[in-house]
Amino acid sequence: MPRTADQLAAEVRALPPADQARVLALVIAGLDDAGLDDAGEAEDPAEVEAAWLAEVDRRERALDADPSLSQPAAEVFAAVRRDLEDQRGDRRRRRG
């Protein structure tokens, strides 16, 4: 009898973190290849493209209306790096 999604999830959670990440990456890549969204629904490529174009337009209009919304890329990347380092530290402390 096939395992349920909950059973598979429990098995994945029992793996070491690096193996968990590898399994999840393989599953996500499979969904991307299958043209499915996160809920398992089929995506229409034209709808996805239209949604992205609408989002780009919305962001461009927002920045034109208020340039203070933008940040230099170096600041954004530095903030992301800090957040990732904080998350890694949190995980290490929990395993501690």
PDB file of N, CA and C in Angstrom, residues 39-76:
ATOM      1  N   ALA A  39       0.292  23.924  -4.947  1.00  0.00           N
ATOM      2  CA  ALA A  39      -0.892  23.170  -4.531  1.00  0.00           C
ATOM      3  C   ALA A  39      -1.131  21.952  -5.421  1.00  0.00           C
ATOM      4  N   GLY A  40      -0.243  21.731  -6.385  1.00  0.00           N
ATOM      5  CA  GLY A  40      -0.393  20.581  -7.272  1.00  0.00           C
ATOM      6  C   GLY A  40      -1.323  20.823  -8.441  1.00  0.00           C
ATOM      7  N   GLU A  41      -1.698  22.060  -8.642  1.00  0.00           N
ATOM      8  CA  GLU A  41      -2.579  22.415  -9.751  1.00  0.00           C
ATOM      9  C   GLU A  41      -1.750  22.710 -10.996  1.00  0.00           C
ATOM     10  N   ALA A  42      -2.288  22.360 -12.146  1.00  0.00           N
ATOM     11  CA  ALA A  42      -1.592  22.634 -13.407  1.00  0.00           C
ATOM     12  C   ALA A  42      -1.548  24.139 -13.650  1.00  0.00           C
ATOM     13  N   GLU A  43      -0.392  24.613 -14.086  1.00  0.00           N
ATOM     14  CA  GLU A  43      -0.230  26.033 -14.389  1.00  0.00           C
ATOM     15  C   GLU A  43      -0.299  26.237 -15.894  1.00  0.00           C
ATOM     16  N   ASP A  44      -0.996  27.266 -16.288  1.00  0.00           N
ATOM     17  CA  ASP A  44      -1.033  27.649 -17.697  1.00  0.00           C
ATOM     18  C   ASP A  44       0.135  28.614 -17.903  1.00  0.00           C
ATOM     19  N   PRO A  45       1.121  28.242 -18.735  1.00  0.00           N
ATOM     20  CA  PRO A  45       2.291  29.113 -18.919  1.00  0.00           C
ATOM     21  C   PRO A  45       1.927  30.533 -19.324  1.00  0.00           C
ATOM     22  N   ALA A  46       0.895  30.690 -20.126  1.00  0.00           N
ATOM     23  CA  ALA A  46       0.489  32.040 -20.538  1.00  0.00           C
ATOM     24  C   ALA A  46      -0.031  32.839 -19.347  1.00  0.00           C
ATOM     25  N   GLU A  47      -0.756  32.177 -18.446  1.00  0.00           N
ATOM     26  CA  GLU A  47      -1.261  32.863 -17.253  1.00  0.00           C
ATOM     27  C   GLU A  47      -0.116  33.240 -16.317  1.00  0.00           C
ATOM     28  N   VAL A  48       0.852  32.352 -16.191  1.00  0.00           N
ATOM     29  CA  VAL A  48       2.008  32.644 -15.344  1.00  0.00           C
ATOM     30  C   VAL A  48       2.766  33.845 -15.897  1.00  0.00           C
ATOM     31  N   GLU A  49       3.001  33.837 -17.193  1.00  0.00           N
ATOM     32  CA  GLU A  49       3.706  34.959 -17.835  1.00  0.00           C
ATOM     33  C   GLU A  49       2.935  36.260 -17.652  1.00  0.00           C
ATOM     34  N   ALA A  50       1.630  36.213 -17.848  1.00  0.00           N
ATOM     35  CA  ALA A  50       0.804  37.416 -17.684  1.00  0.00           C
ATOM     36  C   ALA A  50       0.847  37.918 -16.244  1.00  0.00           C
ATOM     37  N   ALA A  51       0.821  36.999 -15.291  1.00  0.00           N
ATOM     38  CA  ALA A  51       0.875  37.395 -13.881  1.00  0.00           C
ATOM     39  C   ALA A  51       2.208  38.061 -13.551  1.00  0.00           C
ATOM     40  N   TRP A  52       3.313  37.504 -14.071  1.00  0.00           N
ATOM     41  CA  TRP A  52       4.619  38.116 -13.821  1.00  0.00           C
ATOM     42  C   TRP A  52       4.721  39.486 -14.457  1.00  0.00           C
ATOM     43  N   LEU A  53       4.221  39.622 -15.665  1.00  0.00           N
ATOM     44  CA  LEU A  53       4.264  40.937 -16.326  1.00  0.00           C
ATOM     45  C   LEU A  53       3.440  41.957 -15.544  1.00  0.00           C
ATOM     46  N   ALA A  54       2.280  41.544 -15.045  1.00  0.00           N
ATOM     47  CA  ALA A  54       1.456  42.445 -14.239  1.00  0.00           C
ATOM     48  C   ALA A  54       2.193  42.838 -12.961  1.00  0.00           C
ATOM     49  N   GLU A  55       2.905  41.879 -12.344  1.00  0.00           N
ATOM     50  CA  GLU A  55       3.658  42.177 -11.124  1.00  0.00           C
ATOM     51  C   GLU A  55       4.810  43.139 -11.409  1.00  0.00           C
ATOM     52  N   VAL A  56       5.497  42.939 -12.516  1.00  0.00           N
ATOM     53  CA  VAL A  56       6.580  43.853 -12.904  1.00  0.00           C
ATOM     54  C   VAL A  56       6.019  45.259 -13.104  1.00  0.00           C
ATOM     55  N   ASP A  57       4.907  45.356 -13.797  1.00  0.00           N
ATOM     56  CA  ASP A  57       4.282  46.676 -14.013  1.00  0.00           C
ATOM     57  C   ASP A  57       3.897  47.326 -12.686  1.00  0.00           C
ATOM     58  N   ARG A  58       3.310  46.529 -11.771  1.00  0.00           N
ATOM     59  CA  ARG A  58       2.889  47.069 -10.478  1.00  0.00           C
ATOM     60  C   ARG A  58       4.092  47.599  -9.706  1.00  0.00           C
ATOM     61  N   ARG A  59       5.172  46.833  -9.706  1.00  0.00           N
ATOM     62  CA  ARG A  59       6.374  47.261  -8.977  1.00  0.00           C
ATOM     63  C   ARG A  59       7.000  48.498  -9.612  1.00  0.00           C
ATOM     64  N   GLU A  60       7.002  48.536 -10.922  1.00  0.00           N
ATOM     65  CA  GLU A  60       7.576  49.690 -11.613  1.00  0.00           C
ATOM     66  C   GLU A  60       6.766  50.955 -11.298  1.00  0.00           C
ATOM     67  N   ARG A  61       5.448  50.840 -11.306  1.00  0.00           N
ATOM     68  CA  ARG A  61       4.605  52.000 -10.973  1.00  0.00           C
ATOM     69  C   ARG A  61       4.835  52.438  -9.531  1.00  0.00           C
ATOM     70  N   ALA A  62       4.978  51.476  -8.611  1.00  0.00           N
ATOM     71  CA  ALA A  62       5.206  51.806  -7.205  1.00  0.00           C
ATOM     72  C   ALA A  62       6.525  52.551  -7.034  1.00  0.00           C
ATOM     73  N   LEU A  63       7.569  52.087  -7.726  1.00  0.00           N
ATOM     74  CA  LEU A  63       8.866  52.768  -7.629  1.00  0.00           C
ATOM     75  C   LEU A  63       8.834  54.146  -8.275  1.00  0.00           C
ATOM     76  N   ASP A  64       8.110  54.274  -9.385  1.00  0.00           N
ATOM     77  CA  ASP A  64       7.981  55.592 -10.018  1.00  0.00           C
ATOM     78  C   ASP A  64       7.258  56.566  -9.095  1.00  0.00           C
ATOM     79  N   ALA A  65       6.254  56.062  -8.379  1.00  0.00           N
ATOM     80  CA  ALA A  65       5.478  56.919  -7.484  1.00  0.00           C
ATOM     81  C   ALA A  65       6.255  57.280  -6.228  1.00  0.00           C
ATOM     82  N   ASP A  66       7.120  56.377  -5.759  1.00  0.00           N
ATOM     83  CA  ASP A  66       7.863  56.620  -4.522  1.00  0.00           C
ATOM     84  C   ASP A  66       9.244  55.969  -4.614  1.00  0.00           C
ATOM     85  N   PRO A  67      10.219  56.690  -5.185  1.00  0.00           N
ATOM     86  CA  PRO A  67      11.565  56.124  -5.346  1.00  0.00           C
ATOM     87  C   PRO A  67      12.222  55.698  -4.024  1.00  0.00           C
ATOM     88  N   SER A  68      11.731  56.210  -2.896  1.00  0.00           N
ATOM     89  CA  SER A  68      12.325  55.829  -1.617  1.00  0.00           C
ATOM     90  C   SER A  68      12.063  54.355  -1.282  1.00  0.00           C
ATOM     91  N   LEU A  69      11.168  53.708  -2.043  1.00  0.00           N
ATOM     92  CA  LEU A  69      10.900  52.284  -1.821  1.00  0.00           C
ATOM     93  C   LEU A  69      12.069  51.402  -2.252  1.00  0.00           C
ATOM     94  N   SER A  70      12.914  51.937  -3.120  1.00  0.00           N
ATOM     95  CA  SER A  70      14.024  51.118  -3.621  1.00  0.00           C
ATOM     96  C   SER A  70      15.197  51.163  -2.649  1.00  0.00           C
ATOM     97  N   GLN A  71      16.027  50.126  -2.721  1.00  0.00           N
ATOM     98  CA  GLN A  71      17.235  50.048  -1.919  1.00  0.00           C
ATOM     99  C   GLN A  71      18.370  49.587  -2.822  1.00  0.00           C
ATOM    100  N   PRO A  72      19.580  50.049  -2.549  1.00  0.00           N
ATOM    101  CA  PRO A  72      20.720  49.544  -3.319  1.00  0.00           C
ATOM    102  C   PRO A  72      20.860  48.032  -3.134  1.00  0.00           C
ATOM    103  N   ALA A  73      21.222  47.363  -4.199  1.00  0.00           N
ATOM    104  CA  ALA A  73      21.344  45.905  -4.163  1.00  0.00           C
ATOM    105  C   ALA A  73      22.313  45.450  -3.077  1.00  0.00           C
ATOM    106  N   ALA A  74      23.402  46.156  -2.891  1.00  0.00           N
ATOM    107  CA  ALA A  74      24.389  45.765  -1.878  1.00  0.00           C
ATOM    108  C   ALA A  74      23.761  45.720  -0.482  1.00  0.00           C
ATOM    109  N   GLU A  75      22.870  46.679  -0.185  1.00  0.00           N
ATOM    110  CA  GLU A  75      22.197  46.687   1.120  1.00  0.00           C
ATOM    111  C   GLU A  75      21.242  45.506   1.250  1.00  0.00           C
ATOM    112  N   VAL A  76      20.507  45.208   0.177  1.00  0.00           N
ATOM    113  CA  VAL A  76      19.563  44.096   0.195  1.00  0.00           C
ATOM    114  C   VAL A  76      20.307  42.782   0.413  1.00  0.00           C
TER     115      VAL A  76
END
